[in-house]
mmCIF file of C-alpha atoms in Angstrom:
data_model
loop_
_atom_site.group_PDB
_atom_site.id
_atom_site.type_symbol
_atom_site.label_atom_id
_atom_site.label_comp_id
_atom_site.label_asym_id
_atom_site.label_seq_id
_atom_site.Cartn_x
_atom_site.Cartn_y
_atom_site.Cartn_z
ATOM 1 C CA ASP A 1014 -75.326 75.473 -70.276
ATOM 2 C CA GLY A 1015 -77.354 77.464 -67.428
ATOM 3 C CA LEU A 1016 -77.001 74.597 -64.978
ATOM 4 C CA ALA A 1017 -73.116 74.725 -65.763
ATOM 5 C CA LEU A 1018 -72.980 78.526 -65.000
ATOM 6 C CA ILE A 1019 -74.717 78.524 -61.750
ATOM 7 C CA SER A 1020 -72.706 75.424 -60.661
ATOM 8 C CA GLY A 1021 -69.569 76.605 -61.987
ATOM 9 C CA LEU A 1022 -69.737 80.248 -60.623
ATOM 10 C CA SER A 1023 -70.615 79.687 -56.824
ATOM 11 C CA ARG A 1024 -70.119 76.878 -54.330
ATOM 12 C CA LEU A 1025 -73.561 77.042 -53.271
ATOM 13 C CA GLY A 1026 -74.647 76.372 -56.949
ATOM 14 C CA GLU A 1027 -72.560 73.514 -57.384
ATOM 15 C CA ALA A 1028 -73.802 72.191 -54.077
ATOM 16 C CA ILE A 1029 -77.374 72.641 -55.434
ATOM 17 C CA VAL A 1030 -77.032 71.727 -59.135
ATOM 18 C CA ASP A 1031 -73.926 69.183 -59.364
ATOM 19 C CA GLY A 1032 -75.423 66.148 -57.326
ATOM 20 C CA PRO A 1033 -78.628 65.569 -59.172
ATOM 21 C CA ILE A 1034 -76.825 65.990 -62.645
ATOM 22 C CA GLN A 1035 -73.977 63.528 -61.301
ATOM 23 C CA ILE A 1036 -77.064 61.003 -60.377
ATOM 24 C CA LYS A 1037 -78.680 61.554 -63.836
ATOM 25 C CA ARG A 1038 -75.088 60.776 -65.261
ATOM 26 C CA ALA A 1039 -74.851 57.303 -63.412
ATOM 27 C CA ILE A 1040 -78.409 56.580 -65.113
ATOM 28 C CA PRO A 1041 -77.842 55.638 -68.542
ATOM 29 C CA THR A 1042 -80.720 57.565 -70.714
ATOM 30 C CA LEU A 1043 -81.392 54.924 -72.648
ATOM 31 C CA ALA A 1044 -82.348 53.000 -69.343
ATOM 32 C CA LEU A 1045 -85.141 55.603 -68.708
ATOM 33 C CA ILE A 1046 -86.816 54.923 -71.936
ATOM 34 C CA PRO A 1047 -89.263 52.580 -69.945
ATOM 35 C CA LEU A 1048 -90.329 54.981 -67.373
ATOM 36 C CA LEU A 1049 -90.548 57.782 -69.954
ATOM 37 C CA MET A 1050 -92.949 55.651 -72.197
ATOM 38 C CA LEU A 1051 -95.264 55.224 -69.165
ATOM 39 C CA TRP A 1052 -95.249 58.934 -68.484
ATOM 40 C CA PHE A 1053 -95.271 60.467 -71.946
ATOM 41 C CA GLY A 1054 -96.731 57.601 -74.159
ATOM 42 C CA ILE A 1055 -95.767 57.050 -77.735
ATOM 43 C CA GLY A 1056 -95.109 60.355 -79.410
ATOM 44 C CA GLU A 1057 -93.043 63.360 -79.869
ATOM 45 C CA GLY A 1058 -92.824 64.518 -76.002
ATOM 46 C CA MET A 1059 -91.163 60.890 -75.147
ATOM 47 C CA LYS A 1060 -88.569 61.598 -77.834
ATOM 48 C CA VAL A 1061 -87.647 65.232 -76.951
ATOM 49 C CA THR A 1062 -87.483 64.270 -73.315
ATOM 50 C CA THR A 1063 -85.104 61.436 -74.160
ATOM 51 C CA ILE A 1064 -82.900 63.684 -76.236
ATOM 52 C CA ALA A 1065 -82.691 66.540 -73.755
ATOM 53 C CA LEU A 1066 -81.826 64.047 -71.030
ATOM 54 C CA ALA A 1067 -79.173 62.540 -73.179
ATOM 55 C CA VAL A 1068 -77.368 66.001 -74.210
ATOM 56 C CA LEU A 1069 -77.534 67.243 -70.730
ATOM 57 C CA ILE A 1070 -74.746 65.535 -69.299
ATOM 58 C CA PRO A 1071 -71.926 66.039 -71.917
ATOM 59 C CA ILE A 1072 -72.881 69.645 -72.390
ATOM 60 C CA TYR A 1073 -73.021 70.338 -68.530
ATOM 61 C CA ILE A 1074 -69.844 68.347 -67.895
ATOM 62 C CA GLN A 1075 -67.527 70.111 -70.571
ATOM 63 C CA THR A 1076 -68.806 73.548 -69.781
ATOM 64 C CA HIS A 1077 -68.397 73.184 -65.945
ATOM 65 C CA SER A 1078 -64.942 72.092 -66.852
ATOM 66 C CA SER A 1079 -64.095 74.838 -68.653
ATOM 67 C CA LEU A 1080 -65.643 77.499 -66.118
ATOM 68 C CA ARG A 1081 -63.389 75.669 -63.388
ATOM 69 C CA SER A 1082 -60.284 76.067 -65.702
ATOM 70 C CA ILE A 1083 -60.338 79.797 -66.216
ATOM 71 C CA ASP A 1084 -57.102 81.168 -65.161
ATOM 72 C CA SER A 1085 -57.340 83.036 -61.835
ATOM 73 C CA ARG A 1086 -55.307 85.701 -63.318
ATOM 74 C CA TYR A 1087 -58.034 86.899 -65.401
ATOM 75 C CA VAL A 1088 -60.270 87.253 -62.418
ATOM 76 C CA GLU A 1089 -57.521 89.063 -60.597
ATOM 77 C CA LEU A 1090 -57.464 91.196 -63.700
ATOM 78 C CA ALA A 1091 -61.247 91.875 -63.835
ATOM 79 C CA GLN A 1092 -60.874 92.890 -60.172
ATOM 80 C CA THR A 1093 -57.939 95.076 -60.811
ATOM 81 C CA LEU A 1094 -60.264 96.737 -63.853
ATOM 82 C CA ARG A 1095 -63.234 96.894 -61.188
ATOM 83 C CA MET A 1096 -65.564 95.045 -63.658
ATOM 84 C CA GLY A 1097 -69.008 94.866 -62.755
ATOM 85 C CA TYR A 1098 -70.629 91.205 -62.207
ATOM 86 C CA GLY A 1099 -72.663 91.314 -65.517
ATOM 87 C CA GLU A 1100 -69.397 92.881 -67.314
ATOM 88 C CA PHE A 1101 -67.172 90.218 -65.901
ATOM 89 C CA ILE A 1102 -69.439 87.365 -66.855
ATOM 90 C CA ARG A 1103 -69.453 88.825 -70.445
ATOM 91 C CA GLU A 1104 -66.242 89.641 -70.772
ATOM 92 C CA VAL A 1105 -64.293 86.745 -68.845
ATOM 93 C CA ILE A 1106 -66.355 83.897 -67.802
ATOM 94 C CA LEU A 1107 -68.347 83.313 -71.105
ATOM 95 C CA PRO A 1108 -65.649 83.527 -73.236
ATOM 96 C CA GLY A 1109 -63.671 80.993 -71.149
ATOM 97 C CA ALA A 1110 -66.567 78.743 -70.900
ATOM 98 C CA LEU A 1111 -67.265 78.976 -74.826
ATOM 99 C CA PRO A 1112 -64.375 76.047 -76.044
ATOM 100 C CA GLY A 1113 -65.946 73.404 -73.500
ATOM 101 C CA PHE A 1114 -69.511 74.194 -74.451
ATOM 102 C CA PHE A 1115 -68.583 73.708 -77.998
ATOM 103 C CA LEU A 1116 -66.766 70.514 -77.174
ATOM 104 C CA GLY A 1117 -69.956 69.462 -75.272
ATOM 105 C CA LEU A 1118 -72.170 70.202 -77.589
ATOM 106 C CA ARG A 1119 -70.494 68.052 -80.352
ATOM 107 C CA LEU A 1120 -70.613 65.083 -77.963
ATOM 108 C CA ALA A 1121 -74.152 66.087 -77.568
ATOM 109 C CA VAL A 1122 -75.092 65.937 -81.428
ATOM 110 C CA THR A 1123 -73.727 62.246 -81.295
ATOM 111 C CA TYR A 1124 -75.856 61.367 -78.403
ATOM 112 C CA ALA A 1125 -78.989 63.105 -79.880
ATOM 113 C CA TRP A 1126 -78.692 61.019 -82.760
ATOM 114 C CA LEU A 1127 -78.170 57.757 -80.857
ATOM 115 C CA SER A 1128 -81.136 58.306 -78.646
ATOM 116 C CA LEU A 1129 -83.023 59.562 -81.710
ATOM 117 C CA VAL A 1130 -82.208 56.081 -83.148
ATOM 118 C CA VAL A 1131 -83.287 54.007 -80.243
ATOM 119 C CA VAL A 1132 -86.498 55.798 -79.448
ATOM 120 C CA GLU A 1133 -87.529 55.737 -83.046
ATOM 121 C CA GLN A 1134 -86.809 51.852 -82.997
ATOM 122 C CA VAL A 1135 -88.730 51.068 -79.762
ATOM 123 C CA ASN A 1136 -91.274 53.923 -79.421
ATOM 124 C CA ALA A 1137 -92.665 55.289 -82.827
ATOM 125 C CA THR A 1138 -94.932 55.025 -85.796
ATOM 126 C CA SER A 1139 -92.881 57.032 -87.982
ATOM 127 C CA GLY A 1140 -89.257 58.065 -88.481
ATOM 128 C CA ILE A 1141 -86.160 56.712 -89.916
ATOM 129 C CA GLY A 1142 -85.371 54.397 -87.092
ATOM 130 C CA TYR A 1143 -88.898 52.961 -87.370
ATOM 131 C CA MET A 1144 -88.451 52.362 -91.125
ATOM 132 C CA ILE A 1145 -85.019 50.460 -90.195
ATOM 133 C CA ASP A 1146 -86.915 48.323 -87.682
ATOM 134 C CA LEU A 1147 -89.585 47.556 -89.874
ATOM 135 C CA ALA A 1148 -86.888 46.651 -92.632
ATOM 136 C CA ARG A 1149 -85.106 44.606 -90.126
ATOM 137 C CA ASN A 1150 -88.330 42.901 -89.618
ATOM 138 C CA TYR A 1151 -88.768 41.615 -93.248
ATOM 139 C CA GLY A 1152 -85.213 41.158 -93.896
ATOM 140 C CA GLN A 1153 -84.635 43.938 -96.192
ATOM 141 C CA THR A 1154 -81.022 44.840 -95.355
ATOM 142 C CA ASP A 1155 -80.754 47.281 -98.161
ATOM 143 C CA ILE A 1156 -83.257 49.651 -96.443
ATOM 144 C CA VAL A 1157 -81.569 49.167 -92.964
ATOM 145 C CA ILE A 1158 -78.076 50.047 -94.698
ATOM 146 C CA VAL A 1159 -79.846 53.144 -96.201
ATOM 147 C CA GLY A 1160 -81.572 54.135 -93.151
ATOM 148 C CA LEU A 1161 -78.105 53.985 -91.345
ATOM 149 C CA VAL A 1162 -76.171 55.900 -94.135
ATOM 150 C CA VAL A 1163 -79.169 58.742 -93.968
ATOM 151 C CA TYR A 1164 -78.330 58.913 -90.089
ATOM 152 C CA ALA A 1165 -74.535 59.212 -90.779
ATOM 153 C CA LEU A 1166 -74.745 62.043 -93.100
ATOM 154 C CA LEU A 1167 -77.252 63.749 -90.729
ATOM 155 C CA GLY A 1168 -74.832 63.241 -88.317
ATOM 156 C CA LEU A 1169 -71.771 64.393 -89.809
ATOM 157 C CA GLY A 1170 -74.263 67.439 -91.349
ATOM 158 C CA CYS A 1171 -75.086 68.337 -87.725
ATOM 159 C CA ASP A 1172 -71.477 68.290 -86.613
ATOM 160 C CA GLY A 1173 -70.135 70.549 -89.250
ATOM 161 C CA ILE A 1174 -72.832 72.942 -88.040
ATOM 162 C CA VAL A 1175 -71.467 73.154 -84.910
ATOM 163 C CA ARG A 1176 -67.978 73.192 -85.714
ATOM 164 C CA LEU A 1177 -68.861 76.502 -88.070
ATOM 165 C CA CYS A 1178 -70.492 77.993 -85.492
ATOM 166 C CA GLN A 1179 -67.439 77.120 -83.106
ATOM 167 C CA GLU A 1180 -65.127 78.444 -85.621
ATOM 168 C CA ARG A 1181 -67.023 81.835 -85.961
ATOM 169 C CA SER A 1182 -67.861 82.215 -82.116
ATOM 170 C CA LEU A 1183 -64.175 81.363 -81.412
ATOM 171 C CA SER A 1184 -62.647 83.452 -83.963
ATOM 172 C CA TRP A 1185 -60.429 85.393 -81.453
ATOM 173 C CA ARG A 1186 -59.043 82.593 -79.763
ATOM 174 C CA ARG A 1187 -55.423 81.073 -81.019
ATOM 175 C CA THR A 1188 -54.796 77.631 -81.401
ATOM 176 C CA LEU A 1189 -52.117 75.178 -82.555
ATOM 177 C CA ALA A 1190 -53.597 74.896 -85.984
ATOM 178 C CA ASP A 1191 -53.113 78.645 -86.536
#
């Protein structure tokens, strides 16, 4: 997350970025739906904006936390090796931030599906959420359950993809499971 990098790498960046992010964090994304509907109307733009706002916070918080918890000995080692700033970012900062980024991404996938379900039920003319809402109106419990199962399987699949990316990206890292 670029915002977490800006905020995590400098005090000025944190002063500029962190405040607005914390304000956004205090406002539930789903509470913004009426405003987003007024601004974007019914359609994909509103869905994408809602989902983007929902996933911003978990990725930012986890990545920022990982950046702030990089061991200062690595920073000292980079200085001793006279690493340039770009090399320092590439060799120390990004590898140190990846575990938190992936944790945030896994949470973000959940928030993305949650947001999609809600916006498809309140502001859509198609989609699984729309189908579930129509089925609810007609008392078709079986279709509601099928829709929920589809969401569950899609969510599980997305989490599996993120975990696979995490395992491949962090293959160099030793964990307790190894």
